[in-house]
Structure formats: C-alpha cells, structure tokens
Coordinates of N, CA and C in Angstrom, one line a residue:
M142 N 24.4 151.1 247.1 CA 24.2 151.0 245.8 C 22.6 151.2 245.3
K143 N 22.4 152.1 244.5 CA 21.0 152.5 244.1 C 20.8 151.9 242.8
F144 N 19.6 151.4 242.6 CA 19.1 150.5 241.5 C 18.4 151.4 240.5
V145 N 18.8 152.4 239.9 CA 18.2 153.3 239.1 C 17.8 152.7 237.7
G146 N 18.0 151.7 237.6 CA 17.8 150.9 236.5 C 16.7 149.9 236.5
L147 N 15.8 150.2 237.6 CA 14.6 149.1 237.8 C 13.7 149.7 236.9
V148 N 12.7 148.7 236.6 CA 11.8 148.7 235.7 C 10.5 149.3 236.2
S149 N 9.8 150.3 235.9 CA 8.4 150.7 236.3 C 7.5 150.5 235.1
L150 N 6.3 149.8 235.5 CA 5.2 149.7 234.2 C 4.5 151.0 234.2
A151 N 4.7 152.0 234.9 CA 3.9 153.4 234.7 C 4.5 154.1 233.5
V152 N 3.6 154.5 232.8 CA 4.0 155.6 231.7 C 4.2 156.6 232.1
L153 N 5.5 157.2 231.9 CA 5.8 158.6 232.5 C 5.5 159.8 231.4
T154 N 4.9 160.7 232.0 CA 4.4 161.9 231.3 C 4.7 163.1 232.2
F155 N 5.2 164.3 231.7 CA 5.6 165.3 232.4 C 4.9 166.5 231.9
T156 N 4.9 167.5 232.7 CA 4.4 168.8 232.3 C 5.4 169.7 232.8
I157 N 5.5 171.1 232.4 CA 6.4 171.9 232.9 C 6.1 172.6 234.2
A158 N 4.8 173.0 234.2 CA 4.1 173.7 235.4 C 3.2 172.6 236.1
A159 N 3.2 172.7 237.4 CA 2.6 171.9 238.3 C 1.1 172.2 238.2
P160 N 0.2 171.1 238.3 CA -1.2 171.4 238.1 C -1.6 172.3 239.3
A161 N -2.8 173.1 238.9 CA -3.3 174.0 239.8 C -3.9 173.2 241.1
H162 N -4.4 172.0 241.0 CA -4.8 171.1 242.0 C -4.2 169.7 241.9
A163 N -4.1 169.2 242.9 CA -3.7 167.8 243.1 C -4.8 166.8 242.7
D164 N -4.3 165.9 241.9 CA -5.3 164.7 241.3 C -5.2 163.7 242.4
T165 N -6.3 163.6 243.2 CA -6.2 162.7 244.3 C -7.0 161.3 244.0
T166 N -7.0 160.9 242.7 CA -7.5 159.6 242.3 C -6.5 158.8 242.2
A167 N -6.7 157.4 242.0 CA -5.6 156.4 242.1 C -4.7 156.6 240.9
K168 N -5.2 157.1 239.6 CA -4.4 157.3 238.6 C -3.7 158.7 238.8
G169 N -4.2 159.5 239.4 CA -3.3 160.7 239.7 C -2.1 160.3 240.7
Y170 N -2.4 159.7 241.6 CA -1.2 159.2 242.5 C -0.4 158.3 241.6
L171 N -0.9 157.4 240.8 CA 0.1 156.5 240.1 C 1.0 157.4 239.4
R172 N 0.4 158.4 238.5 CA 1.2 159.2 237.6 C 2.2 160.1 238.5
D173 N 1.9 160.5 239.7 CA 2.9 161.3 240.6 C 3.9 160.3 241.1
S174 N 3.5 159.1 241.3 CA 4.5 158.2 241.8 C 5.5 157.9 240.7
A175 N 5.1 157.7 239.5 CA 6.0 157.4 238.5 C 7.1 158.7 238.2
R176 N 6.4 159.9 238.5 CA 7.3 161.0 238.4 C 8.3 161.1 239.4
A177 N 7.8 160.7 240.7 CA 8.7 160.8 241.8 C 9.9 159.7 241.5
L178 N 9.5 158.6 241.2 CA 10.6 157.4 240.6 C 11.6 158.2 239.7
K179 N 11.1 158.8 238.7 CA 12.0 159.3 237.5 C 13.0 160.4 238.1
L180 N 12.5 161.1 239.3 CA 13.3 162.1 240.0 C 14.2 161.6 241.1
Q181 N 13.9 160.2 241.3 CA 14.5 159.4 242.3 C 14.3 159.8 243.7
D182 N 12.9 160.4 243.7 CA 12.4 160.7 245.1 C 11.9 159.4 245.7
W183 N 12.5 158.6 246.2 CA 12.0 157.0 246.6 C 11.1 157.3 247.5
T184 N 11.0 158.4 248.6 CA 10.0 158.2 249.7 C 8.8 158.8 249.2
G185 N 8.8 159.8 248.3 CA 7.7 160.3 247.5 C 6.9 159.1 246.7
A186 N 7.8 158.5 246.0 CA 7.0 157.4 245.1 C 6.5 156.4 246.0
V187 N 7.0 156.0 247.1 CA 6.5 155.0 247.9 C 5.0 155.6 248.5
R188 N 5.2 156.8 249.2 CA 4.0 157.4 249.6 C 2.9 157.4 248.4
L189 N 3.1 157.9 247.3 CA 2.1 158.0 246.4 C 1.7 156.5 245.8
A190 N 2.6 155.6 245.6 CA 2.2 154.3 245.4 C 1.3 153.8 246.2
R191 N 1.4 153.9 247.5 CA 0.5 153.3 248.6 C -0.9 154.1 248.5
A192 N -0.8 155.4 248.3 CA -2.1 156.0 248.1 C -2.9 155.5 247.0
A193 N -2.2 155.1 245.8 CA -2.9 154.7 244.9 C -3.5 153.2 245.0
I194 N -2.8 152.5 245.9 CA -3.2 151.1 246.1 C -4.3 151.1 247.1
A195 N -4.3 152.2 247.9 CA -5.4 152.3 249.0 C -6.6 152.9 248.4
D196 N -6.7 153.4 247.2 CA -7.8 153.9 246.5 C -8.8 153.0 246.3
Q197 N -10.1 153.1 246.9 CA -11.1 152.1 246.6 C -11.5 152.0 245.2
N198 N -11.3 152.9 244.4 CA -11.6 152.9 242.9 C -10.4 152.4 242.1
V199 N -9.4 152.1 242.8 CA -8.2 151.8 241.9 C -8.5 150.4 240.9
S200 N -8.0 150.6 239.7 CA -8.3 149.5 238.6 C -7.2 148.4 238.8
E201 N -7.4 147.3 238.4 CA -6.5 146.3 238.4 C -5.2 146.5 237.8
A202 N -5.4 147.2 236.7 CA -4.1 147.4 236.0 C -3.3 148.5 236.8
D203 N -4.0 149.3 237.4 CA -3.4 150.6 238.0 C -2.7 150.0 239.4
A204 N -3.6 149.1 240.0 CA -3.0 148.4 241.2 C -1.7 147.6 240.8
M205 N -1.5 147.0 239.8 CA -0.3 146.3 239.3 C 0.8 147.4 239.2
M206 N 0.6 148.4 238.5 CA 1.6 149.6 238.1 C 1.9 150.2 239.7
A207 N 0.9 150.3 240.4 CA 1.3 150.8 241.7 C 2.2 149.9 242.5
H208 N 1.9 148.7 242.5 CA 2.7 147.7 243.2 C 4.1 147.8 242.7
T209 N 4.3 147.9 241.5 CA 5.5 147.8 240.9 C 6.4 149.0 241.3
N210 N 5.7 150.1 241.2 CA 6.4 151.4 241.7 C 6.7 151.4 243.1
L211 N 5.8 150.9 244.1 CA 6.2 150.6 245.4 C 7.4 149.8 245.5
C212 N 7.5 148.7 244.8 CA 8.8 147.8 244.8 C 9.9 148.5 244.5
V213 N 9.9 149.3 243.5 CA 11.1 150.2 243.1 C 11.5 151.1 244.2
G214 N 10.6 151.7 244.8 CA 11.0 152.8 245.8 C 11.4 152.1 246.9
L215 N 10.9 151.1 247.3 CA 11.3 150.2 248.6 C 12.8 149.8 248.4
V216 N 12.9 149.3 247.3 CA 14.3 148.7 246.9 C 15.3 149.7 247.1
N217 N 15.1 150.7 246.5 CA 16.1 152.1 246.5 C 16.0 152.6 247.9
L218 N 15.1 152.4 248.5 CA 15.3 152.9 250.3 C 15.9 151.8 251.0
H219 N 16.3 150.6 250.6 CA 16.7 149.4 251.3 C 15.8 149.2 252.5
D220 N 14.5 149.3 252.2 CA 13.4 149.2 253.1 C 13.1 147.7 253.4
S221 N 12.8 147.2 254.5 CA 12.4 145.8 254.9 C 11.4 145.4 254.4
E222 N 10.4 146.0 253.9 CA 9.2 145.8 253.2 C 9.3 145.6 251.7
A223 N 10.5 145.7 251.2 CA 10.7 145.7 249.7 C 10.6 144.3 249.2
L224 N 11.0 143.2 249.8 CA 10.6 141.9 249.3 C 9.3 141.6 249.2
A225 N 8.5 142.1 250.1 CA 7.0 141.7 250.1 C 6.3 142.4 249.0
A226 N 6.9 143.8 248.7 CA 6.4 144.6 247.7 C 6.6 144.0 246.4
C227 N 7.8 143.6 246.1 CA 8.2 142.9 245.0 C 7.7 141.7 244.8
N228 N 7.5 140.9 245.8 CA 6.8 139.7 245.4 C 5.3 139.7 245.0
K229 N 4.8 140.8 245.6 CA 3.2 141.2 245.2 C 3.2 141.6 243.8
S230 N 4.2 142.4 243.4 CA 4.4 143.1 242.1 C 4.4 141.8 240.9
V231 N 5.4 140.8 241.4 CA 5.5 139.6 240.3 C 4.2 139.0 240.5
E232 N 3.8 138.7 241.5 CA 2.2 138.0 241.6 C 1.2 138.7 240.8
L233 N 1.1 140.1 241.0 CA 0.0 140.8 240.3 C 0.0 140.8 238.7
T234 N 1.4 140.8 238.4 CA 1.6 140.9 237.0 C 1.9 139.5 236.2
N235 N 1.7 138.5 237.0 CA 1.9 137.1 236.6 C 3.2 136.9 236.1
G236 N 4.2 137.3 236.7 CA 5.6 137.1 236.3 C 6.2 138.1 235.2
Y237 N 5.5 139.3 235.0 CA 6.2 140.2 234.2 C 7.7 140.3 234.1
W238 N 8.4 140.5 233.0 CA 9.7 140.2 233.2 C 10.3 141.4 233.9
G239 N 9.7 142.7 233.8 CA 10.4 143.6 234.5 C 10.4 143.7 235.9
C240 N 9.1 143.0 236.5 CA 9.0 142.8 237.9 C 10.1 141.9 238.4
L241 N 10.3 141.0 237.5 CA 11.4 139.9 237.9 C 12.8 140.4 238.0
V242 N 12.9 141.5 237.0 CA 14.3 142.3 237.1 C 14.3 143.0 238.3
N243 N 13.3 143.7 238.7 CA 13.3 144.3 239.9 C 13.6 143.5 241.1
R244 N 12.8 142.4 241.3 CA 13.1 141.5 242.5 C 14.4 141.1 242.4
G245 N 15.1 140.8 241.2 CA 16.5 140.2 241.0 C 17.4 141.1 241.6
H246 N 17.2 142.5 241.4 CA 18.2 143.5 241.8 C 18.0 143.5 243.4
L247 N 16.7 143.5 243.9 CA 16.7 143.4 245.4 C 17.3 142.1 245.9
Y248 N 17.2 141.0 245.4 CA 17.9 139.7 245.7 C 19.4 140.0 245.6
T249 N 19.9 140.7 244.7 CA 21.4 141.1 244.6 C 21.7 141.9 245.8
Q250 N 20.9 142.9 246.1 CA 21.2 143.7 247.3 C 21.1 142.9 248.7
L251 N 20.4 142.0 248.7 CA 20.3 141.2 249.9 C 21.3 140.1 250.0
G252 N 22.1 140.0 249.0 CA 23.1 138.7 248.9 C 22.7 137.5 248.4
E253 N 21.3 137.4 248.0 CA 20.8 136.1 247.6 C 21.0 135.9 245.9
R254 N 22.3 135.4 245.8 CA 22.7 135.2 244.5 C 21.9 134.2 243.6
K255 N 21.6 133.2 244.2 CA 20.9 132.1 243.4 C 19.5 132.7 243.1
L256 N 18.9 133.3 244.1 CA 17.3 133.8 243.8 C 17.4 134.9 242.7
A257 N 18.5 135.8 242.8 CA 18.7 136.8 241.8 C 18.9 136.3 240.4
E258 N 19.9 135.4 240.3 CA 20.2 134.7 239.1 C 18.8 134.1 238.5
A259 N 18.1 133.4 239.5 CA 16.9 132.8 238.8 C 15.8 133.9 238.3
D260 N 15.7 134.8 239.0 CA 14.8 136.1 238.5 C 15.5 136.7 237.1
F261 N 16.7 137.1 237.0 CA 17.3 137.4 235.8 C 17.1 136.5 234.8
A262 N 17.4 135.0 234.8 CA 17.2 134.3 233.9 C 15.8 134.1 233.4
K263 N 15.0 134.2 234.2 CA 13.5 133.9 234.0 C 13.0 135.2 233.2
A264 N 13.4 136.4 233.4 CA 13.1 137.7 232.8 C 13.7 137.5 231.4
A265 N 15.1 136.9 231.2 CA 15.6 136.9 229.9 C 14.8 135.9 229.0
E266 N 14.2 134.9 229.7 CA 13.6 133.9 229.0 C 12.4 134.4 228.5
I267 N 11.6 135.1 229.2 CA 10.2 135.6 229.0 C 10.3 136.7 227.9
N268 N 11.5 137.6 227.8 CA 11.4 138.7 227.0 C 13.0 138.9 226.4
P269 N 13.6 138.1 225.7 CA 14.9 138.1 225.4 C 15.0 139.3 224.3
Q270 N 14.0 140.0 223.7 CA 14.2 141.1 222.7 C 13.7 142.3 223.5
A271 N 13.6 142.4 224.7 CA 13.4 143.6 225.3 C 14.5 144.7 225.4
T272 N 14.1 145.9 225.0 CA 14.9 147.1 225.0 C 15.8 147.1 226.3
D273 N 15.0 146.9 227.5 CA 15.6 147.1 228.8 C 16.3 145.7 229.1
L274 N 16.5 144.8 228.4 CA 17.1 143.5 228.7 C 18.6 143.7 229.2
R275 N 19.2 144.7 228.7 CA 20.6 145.0 229.0 C 20.7 145.1 230.8
R276 N 19.5 145.6 231.3 CA 19.4 145.7 232.9 C 19.5 144.5 233.3
V277 N 18.9 143.4 232.7 CA 19.3 142.0 233.2 C 20.6 141.7 233.2
E278 N 21.2 142.0 232.1 CA 22.5 141.6 232.1 C 23.4 142.2 233.1
I279 N 23.2 143.5 233.3 CA 23.9 144.4 234.3 C 23.6 143.7 235.7
G280 N 22.3 143.2 236.0 CA 22.0 142.6 237.2 C 22.8 141.4 237.4
R281 N 23.1 140.6 236.3 CA 23.7 139.4 236.3 C 25.2 139.6 236.7
A282 N 25.6 140.7 236.2 CA 27.1 141.0 236.6 C 27.2 141.3 238.0
H283 N 26.3 141.9 238.7 CA 26.5 142.0 240.0 C 26.1 140.8 240.9
V284 N 25.7 139.7 240.3 CA 25.4 138.6 241.1 C 26.6 137.9 241.3

C-alpha cells in the first residue's frame, strides 16, 4: 500500500525545462525533494531531503520541511528508518497536524492501530478545518 496522500510542508513549484545547473543549496535540495515526492520518486525524495538536512546552512524552517519530506519518502519505501524520521518531523514542527497524519499512516502500515488513531485524532483536533483533513478520515478508515 502506498500512501500518496501524505502531507508535505514543502511548497511545490514546477518548471517545464530543467535548470542549466543543479542548485546544491539546502533550498535547492528541498525544492527538488518536493518535486520527487510529487512524482512519487521516493528514493530520490529521500536522497534530496537528506542532502538538505546535511547542508550546514539549512534554515530551521527548511530543516523542518526536509524532515517532513524524508518521513514521507521513507514511509512509502517501507524503510525501517521511517518511524525515526516521522518522529523527528513531528518534534521539529511542534506537532504540526500534517506530520501527525504522516506518522499515523506509518503506524497504520506497521499495524499499530491505537497509535495511528491517536495521531489522526490529534491532527483532527488541531486543524478540523484543513483542506486535507479528509486524509485523516481516510487514514482512520484504514485503522
């Protein structure tokens, strides 16, 4: 099961042509990681999110987004590091509802029904008006 409905904090922008040279800054890696997620290139998204995180000049906001992208990529790869990445994403964002949804999907994948339900319920409590809240309800249906 792939969780293409996971929430990424990164703003997705696209161009028709590839840039003449790669942007090797944290922002560039983050942007490219978001593009990879949109294309469901989970391995590429993970690689690029890790590059953004490793950048010495990464801002706090970009680090939060990169950890969120890392979580989404690893969940979709069914990688053993997904839980640590999702926990870090929730921690860095102070429990942002979208990160809770992502971790809830992972808990669903792992068969941790009570933990998944707790994350989905907390996400719905934090942001009951969210456009993507339907994902919480979809996640609950799988729990």
